[in-house]
Short mmCIF file of C-alpha atoms in Angstrom, two decimals:
data_model
loop_
_atom_site.label_atom_id
_atom_site.label_comp_id
_atom_site.label_asym_id
_atom_site.label_seq_id
_atom_site.Cartn_x
_atom_site.Cartn_y
_atom_site.Cartn_z
CA MET A 12 85.66 -64.00 -16.87
CA ALA A 13 82.12 -63.75 -16.54
CA VAL A 14 82.60 -60.96 -13.69
CA GLN A 15 84.97 -59.14 -16.06
CA ASP A 16 82.27 -59.17 -18.46
CA GLU A 17 79.68 -57.85 -16.34
CA ASP A 18 81.98 -55.03 -14.91
CA LEU A 19 82.63 -54.04 -18.67
CA THR A 20 78.94 -54.03 -19.45
CA GLU A 21 78.49 -51.78 -16.49
CA LYS A 22 81.31 -49.45 -17.47
CA VAL A 23 80.03 -49.37 -21.15
CA MET A 24 76.54 -48.17 -19.76
CA GLU A 25 77.49 -45.77 -17.28
CA LEU A 26 79.59 -44.10 -20.20
CA GLN A 27 76.54 -44.22 -22.28
CA ARG A 28 74.37 -42.39 -19.76
CA ARG A 29 77.42 -39.85 -19.26
CA GLU A 30 77.35 -39.45 -23.07
CA TYR A 31 73.66 -39.04 -23.58
CA ALA A 32 73.70 -36.75 -20.35
CA PHE A 33 75.99 -34.37 -21.97
CA LEU A 34 74.53 -34.72 -25.40
CA SER A 35 71.08 -33.54 -23.78
CA ARG A 36 72.98 -30.52 -21.91
CA PHE A 37 74.70 -29.43 -25.33
CA ALA A 38 71.44 -29.53 -27.09
CA GLN A 39 70.01 -27.51 -24.36
CA ARG A 40 72.78 -24.92 -24.58
CA GLU A 41 72.33 -25.01 -28.53
CA ARG A 42 68.46 -23.96 -27.96
CA GLU A 43 69.24 -21.39 -25.80
CA MET A 44 71.78 -19.74 -27.96
CA ARG A 45 69.40 -20.03 -30.98
CA LYS A 46 66.58 -18.35 -28.90
CA LEU A 47 69.05 -15.53 -28.16
CA GLY A 48 70.08 -15.13 -31.60
CA GLN A 49 66.68 -14.87 -32.69
CA GLU A 50 65.72 -12.30 -29.88
CA CYS A 51 68.73 -10.05 -30.95
CA ALA A 52 67.68 -10.53 -34.65
CA GLU A 53 64.25 -9.23 -33.81
CA ALA A 54 65.44 -6.41 -31.85
CA PHE A 55 67.86 -5.66 -34.46
CA HIS A 56 64.93 -5.83 -37.20
CA ALA A 57 62.68 -3.82 -35.18
CA PHE A 58 64.95 -0.66 -34.97
CA ASP A 59 66.25 -1.38 -38.30
CA ASP A 60 65.35 1.45 -40.80
CA SER A 61 66.33 2.31 -44.36
CA ARG A 62 66.23 5.67 -43.97
CA LYS A 63 68.09 6.27 -40.41
CA ASP A 64 71.22 7.30 -42.15
CA SER A 65 69.44 10.39 -43.62
CA LEU A 66 67.71 10.89 -40.07
CA LYS A 67 70.80 10.49 -37.81
CA GLY A 68 71.20 13.97 -37.47
CA ALA A 69 67.07 14.83 -36.82
CA LEU A 70 66.59 12.04 -34.54
CA VAL A 71 68.91 12.41 -31.85
CA ASP A 72 66.71 11.50 -28.70
CA PRO A 73 66.74 7.79 -28.29
CA ALA A 74 63.35 7.59 -26.73
CA VAL A 75 61.80 9.16 -30.07
CA ASN A 76 63.86 6.72 -32.04
CA LEU A 77 62.23 4.10 -30.10
CA GLU A 78 58.85 5.13 -30.18
CA ILE A 79 58.98 5.86 -34.06
CA GLY A 80 60.51 2.18 -34.61
CA LEU A 81 57.25 0.56 -32.90
CA MET A 82 55.04 2.60 -34.96
CA ARG A 83 56.77 1.41 -38.00
CA GLN A 84 56.47 -1.94 -36.96
CA ARG A 85 52.68 -1.68 -35.96
CA LEU A 86 52.14 0.46 -39.75
CA ARG A 87 53.78 -3.18 -41.29
CA ILE A 88 51.50 -5.63 -39.27
CA LYS A 89 48.55 -3.54 -40.16
CA ASP A 90 49.43 -3.39 -43.91
CA GLN A 91 49.86 -7.47 -43.99
CA GLU A 92 46.50 -7.34 -42.45
CA ILE A 93 45.16 -5.39 -45.03
CA ALA A 94 46.65 -7.45 -47.62
CA GLN A 95 45.50 -10.74 -46.25
CA VAL A 96 41.71 -9.02 -46.13
CA ARG A 97 41.96 -8.09 -49.55
CA GLU A 98 43.03 -11.61 -50.90
CA GLU A 99 40.49 -12.76 -48.79
CA LEU A 100 37.68 -10.75 -50.19
CA GLN A 101 39.04 -11.39 -53.50
CA ASN A 102 38.70 -15.24 -52.91
CA ALA A 103 35.21 -14.66 -51.70
CA GLN A 104 34.07 -13.07 -55.01
CA TYR A 105 32.54 -15.90 -56.86
CA GLN A 106 33.06 -15.90 -60.78
CA PRO A 107 31.77 -18.98 -62.24
CA ASN A 108 34.04 -18.50 -65.52
CA SER A 109 37.38 -18.07 -63.57
CA MET A 110 39.54 -21.14 -62.40
CA GLN A 111 38.48 -20.81 -58.89
CA GLY A 112 35.02 -20.50 -59.54
CA LYS A 113 35.32 -24.06 -61.60
CA LYS A 114 36.83 -25.50 -58.86
CA LEU A 115 34.50 -24.52 -56.44
CA LEU A 116 31.53 -25.61 -58.53
CA ASP A 117 33.39 -29.39 -59.06
CA LYS A 118 33.96 -29.21 -55.18
CA CYS A 119 30.11 -28.62 -54.56
CA ASN A 120 29.13 -31.12 -56.89
CA HIS A 121 31.53 -33.74 -55.25
CA LEU A 122 30.01 -32.92 -51.94
CA GLN A 123 26.38 -33.48 -53.28
CA GLU A 124 27.43 -36.71 -54.69
CA GLU A 125 29.21 -37.98 -51.33
CA ASN A 126 26.02 -36.66 -49.46
CA ALA A 127 23.82 -38.53 -51.70
CA GLU A 128 25.69 -41.70 -51.52
CA ILE A 129 26.01 -41.34 -47.83
CA ALA A 130 22.27 -41.03 -47.50
CA ARG A 131 21.53 -44.12 -49.85
CA GLN A 132 24.04 -46.07 -47.88
CA LEU A 133 22.18 -45.04 -44.60
CA SER A 134 18.80 -45.97 -45.91
CA GLU A 135 19.68 -49.21 -47.47
CA GLU A 136 21.19 -50.04 -44.20
CA LYS A 137 17.91 -49.37 -42.19
CA LEU A 138 15.98 -51.06 -45.07
CA GLN A 139 18.16 -53.96 -44.87
CA VAL A 140 17.40 -54.60 -40.85
CA LEU A 141 13.74 -53.71 -41.72
CA ARG A 142 13.72 -56.39 -44.33
CA ILE A 143 15.46 -58.90 -42.38
CA GLN A 144 12.91 -58.16 -39.45
CA LEU A 145 10.11 -58.66 -41.64
CA CYS A 146 11.46 -61.86 -43.21
CA ALA A 147 11.79 -63.21 -39.49
CA GLU A 148 8.46 -62.22 -38.72
CA ARG A 149 6.99 -63.48 -41.89
CA ARG A 150 8.62 -66.93 -40.97
CA LYS A 151 7.78 -66.75 -37.03
CA ARG A 152 3.97 -66.29 -38.69
CA LEU A 153 3.99 -69.17 -41.06
CA GLN A 154 5.39 -71.41 -38.24
CA LEU A 155 2.63 -70.37 -36.00
CA ARG A 156 0.10 -71.13 -38.67
CA GLN A 157 1.57 -74.64 -39.08
CA ARG A 158 1.46 -75.26 -35.35
CA ILE A 159 -1.99 -73.89 -34.95
CA ALA A 160 -3.12 -76.17 -38.10
CA GLN A 161 -1.25 -79.31 -36.44
CA LEU A 162 -3.17 -78.14 -32.99
CA ASP A 163 -6.45 -78.08 -34.80
CA GLN A 164 -6.10 -81.60 -36.37
CA TYR A 165 -4.91 -82.50 -33.16
CA ALA A 166 -7.91 -81.14 -31.53
CA GLU A 167 -10.23 -82.81 -33.91
CA LYS A 168 -8.84 -86.02 -33.54
CA VAL A 169 -9.07 -85.79 -29.68
CA ASP A 170 -12.45 -84.63 -30.09
CA GLU A 171 -13.32 -87.34 -32.40
CA GLU A 172 -11.80 -89.97 -29.92
CA ASN A 173 -13.85 -87.92 -26.83
CA ASP A 174 -17.23 -88.52 -28.82
CA LYS A 175 -16.47 -92.11 -29.26
CA MET A 176 -15.56 -92.49 -25.70
CA THR A 177 -18.74 -90.56 -24.56
CA LYS A 178 -20.78 -92.96 -27.02
CA LYS A 179 -19.20 -96.08 -25.71
CA PHE A 180 -19.80 -94.78 -22.30
CA THR A 181 -23.30 -94.15 -22.92
CA ASP A 182 -23.78 -97.70 -24.32
CA LEU A 183 -21.88 -99.34 -21.53
CA GLY A 184 -24.37 -97.19 -19.28
CA GLN A 185 -27.38 -98.45 -21.00
CA SER A 186 -26.13 -101.73 -21.01
CA LEU A 187 -25.25 -101.47 -17.40
CA LYS A 188 -28.96 -100.15 -16.53
CA GLU A 189 -30.11 -103.23 -18.83
CA THR A 190 -27.73 -105.71 -16.81
CA ARG A 191 -28.87 -104.46 -13.47
CA ALA A 192 -32.31 -104.35 -14.42
CA GLU A 193 -32.02 -108.01 -15.58
CA VAL A 194 -30.28 -109.25 -12.39
CA GLU A 195 -32.74 -107.50 -10.40
CA ARG A 196 -35.27 -109.48 -12.56
CA TYR A 197 -33.46 -112.57 -11.80
CA LYS A 198 -33.32 -111.86 -8.04
CA LYS A 199 -36.87 -111.58 -7.90
CA GLU A 200 -37.57 -114.79 -9.89
CA ILE A 201 -34.90 -116.52 -7.35
CA GLU A 202 -36.76 -115.18 -4.42
CA GLU A 203 -39.91 -116.50 -6.02
CA MET A 204 -38.55 -119.85 -6.79
CA LYS A 205 -36.83 -119.99 -3.17
CA SER A 206 -40.22 -119.23 -1.52
CA GLY A 207 -42.23 -121.80 -3.62
CA LYS A 208 -39.42 -124.44 -3.23
CA LYS A 209 -41.27 -126.25 -0.68
CA ARG A 210 -44.04 -126.51 -2.64
CA LYS A 211 -42.60 -127.72 -5.68
CA ASP A 212 -40.55 -130.23 -3.84
CA ALA A 213 -43.97 -131.74 -2.61
CA ALA A 214 -45.47 -131.56 -5.71
CA ALA A 215 -42.71 -133.37 -7.33
CA LYS A 216 -42.65 -136.33 -4.64
CA ALA A 217 -46.22 -136.58 -5.09
CA ALA A 218 -46.09 -136.99 -8.74
CA GLN A 219 -43.27 -139.19 -8.33
CA GLU A 220 -45.58 -141.18 -5.48
CA THR A 221 -48.81 -141.49 -8.25
CA PRO A 222 -48.52 -143.95 -10.74
CA GLU A 223 -47.84 -142.84 -13.93
CA VAL A 224 -50.42 -142.30 -16.05
CA PRO A 225 -50.18 -143.08 -20.05
CA ALA A 226 -49.99 -139.65 -22.09
CA GLU A 227 -52.91 -140.53 -23.90
CA GLU A 228 -55.01 -140.70 -20.27
CA VAL A 229 -53.34 -137.39 -18.81
CA PRO A 230 -55.50 -134.40 -19.10
CA PRO A 231 -54.20 -131.27 -20.89
CA GLU A 232 -54.12 -128.98 -17.73
CA GLN A 233 -52.18 -131.59 -15.93
CA ALA A 234 -49.44 -131.72 -18.62
CA LYS A 235 -49.03 -128.04 -18.29
CA ARG A 236 -48.72 -128.07 -14.80
CA ARG A 237 -46.21 -130.52 -14.87
CA LYS A 238 -44.15 -128.90 -17.69
CA LYS A 239 -44.22 -125.71 -15.68
CA ASP A 240 -42.90 -127.36 -12.41
CA LYS A 241 -40.12 -128.92 -14.57
CA ILE A 242 -38.92 -125.47 -15.85
CA LEU A 243 -39.09 -123.94 -12.52
CA LYS A 244 -36.95 -126.69 -10.97
CA GLU A 245 -34.50 -126.23 -13.89
CA ALA A 246 -34.29 -122.44 -13.09
CA VAL A 247 -33.76 -123.23 -9.49
CA GLN A 248 -30.81 -125.68 -10.32
CA SER A 249 -29.16 -123.38 -12.76
CA PRO A 250 -26.22 -121.04 -11.81
CA PRO A 251 -26.79 -117.50 -10.93
CA PRO A 252 -26.37 -114.65 -13.73
CA PRO A 253 -22.48 -113.37 -13.78
CA ALA A 254 -21.96 -110.23 -11.69
CA VAL A 255 -21.59 -106.77 -13.41
CA PRO A 256 -17.80 -105.54 -13.21
CA GLU A 257 -17.64 -102.52 -10.97
CA PRO A 258 -15.42 -100.57 -13.68
CA VAL A 259 -17.90 -100.63 -16.05
CA ALA A 260 -20.59 -99.49 -13.54
CA GLU A 261 -18.36 -96.45 -12.51
CA ALA A 262 -17.66 -95.87 -16.31
CA ALA A 263 -21.31 -95.94 -16.88
CA GLU A 264 -21.96 -93.57 -13.74
CA THR A 265 -19.28 -91.04 -15.19
CA ALA A 266 -20.18 -91.02 -18.61
CA GLU A 267 -22.41 -88.10 -18.52
CA ASP A 268 -19.97 -86.00 -16.54
CA GLU A 269 -17.44 -87.02 -18.88
CA ALA A 270 -19.55 -85.78 -21.68
CA GLU A 271 -20.06 -82.36 -19.99
CA ARG A 272 -16.21 -81.70 -19.61
CA LYS A 273 -15.75 -82.66 -23.22
CA ARG A 274 -18.21 -80.53 -24.54
CA ARG A 275 -16.87 -77.48 -22.32
CA LYS A 276 -13.40 -78.31 -23.53
CA LYS A 277 -14.47 -78.20 -27.04
CA GLU A 278 -16.35 -74.90 -26.74
CA LYS A 279 -13.09 -73.20 -25.01
CA LYS A 280 -10.77 -74.32 -28.11
CA GLU A 281 -13.28 -72.97 -30.42
CA LYS A 282 -13.34 -69.64 -28.67
CA LYS A 283 -9.56 -69.87 -28.72
CA LYS A 284 -9.38 -70.27 -32.42
CA GLU A 285 -11.56 -67.72 -32.98
CA LYS A 286 -9.13 -65.21 -31.08
CA VAL A 287 -6.24 -66.45 -32.81
CA LYS A 288 -7.86 -65.84 -36.52
CA LYS A 289 -8.70 -62.39 -35.19
CA GLY A 290 -5.16 -61.62 -33.88
#
């Protein structure tokens, strides 16, 4: 059944194609017949003359008849052109009180209104774009100003911190110098005490061997000497002073360089601020 249905479908399609081919040929023949009929009518009307019955005896030569027919056809064409030109001339003459003049005025007014509306729309579009760009630039400028203000505040804080650090480094350097001077002094005293240690020990031994004299019988000079020897002995036996840490020493040495760098950086920031304000 499926094969039979396919065969029938193919036959129907083939018959439809043939029908379409015949219809196209028939339409083509009809167009050709219509064209030939138009040519015959044009030829017939070209040689048609209302007065040919009266001129049958006069115009015997067919060539003369053909020439006269062509001339009359040209005359008709020229008459049509003259009538068209007259109509255009009449339309071209402007009369405001006439109907055509009023229509022309209304049309001109309408065109002027359209032109004004189009110009306004175009100008509004351009102005709208410029307004949007201006608003964007203003927002950007405001953001930049806020950012500059924040950076200025941050720079001021950094400068204050730098000043504090510089002052701290200066104080540390001064304290380091004082500590070093004190250490050197202690070293000298220790060396002096070490050099006179034997003499002090001998004096102490001699003092121990000598009988103790009552305080009332000891002369004041000897009492002062004993007191001084006792102080020197305690200084020798006391522990050495604590060493100064190296990081503090390095920080004190670089304090002046750091202060100079901060000062230069501050000058650069001030120059940048001036440029931004001028811009």
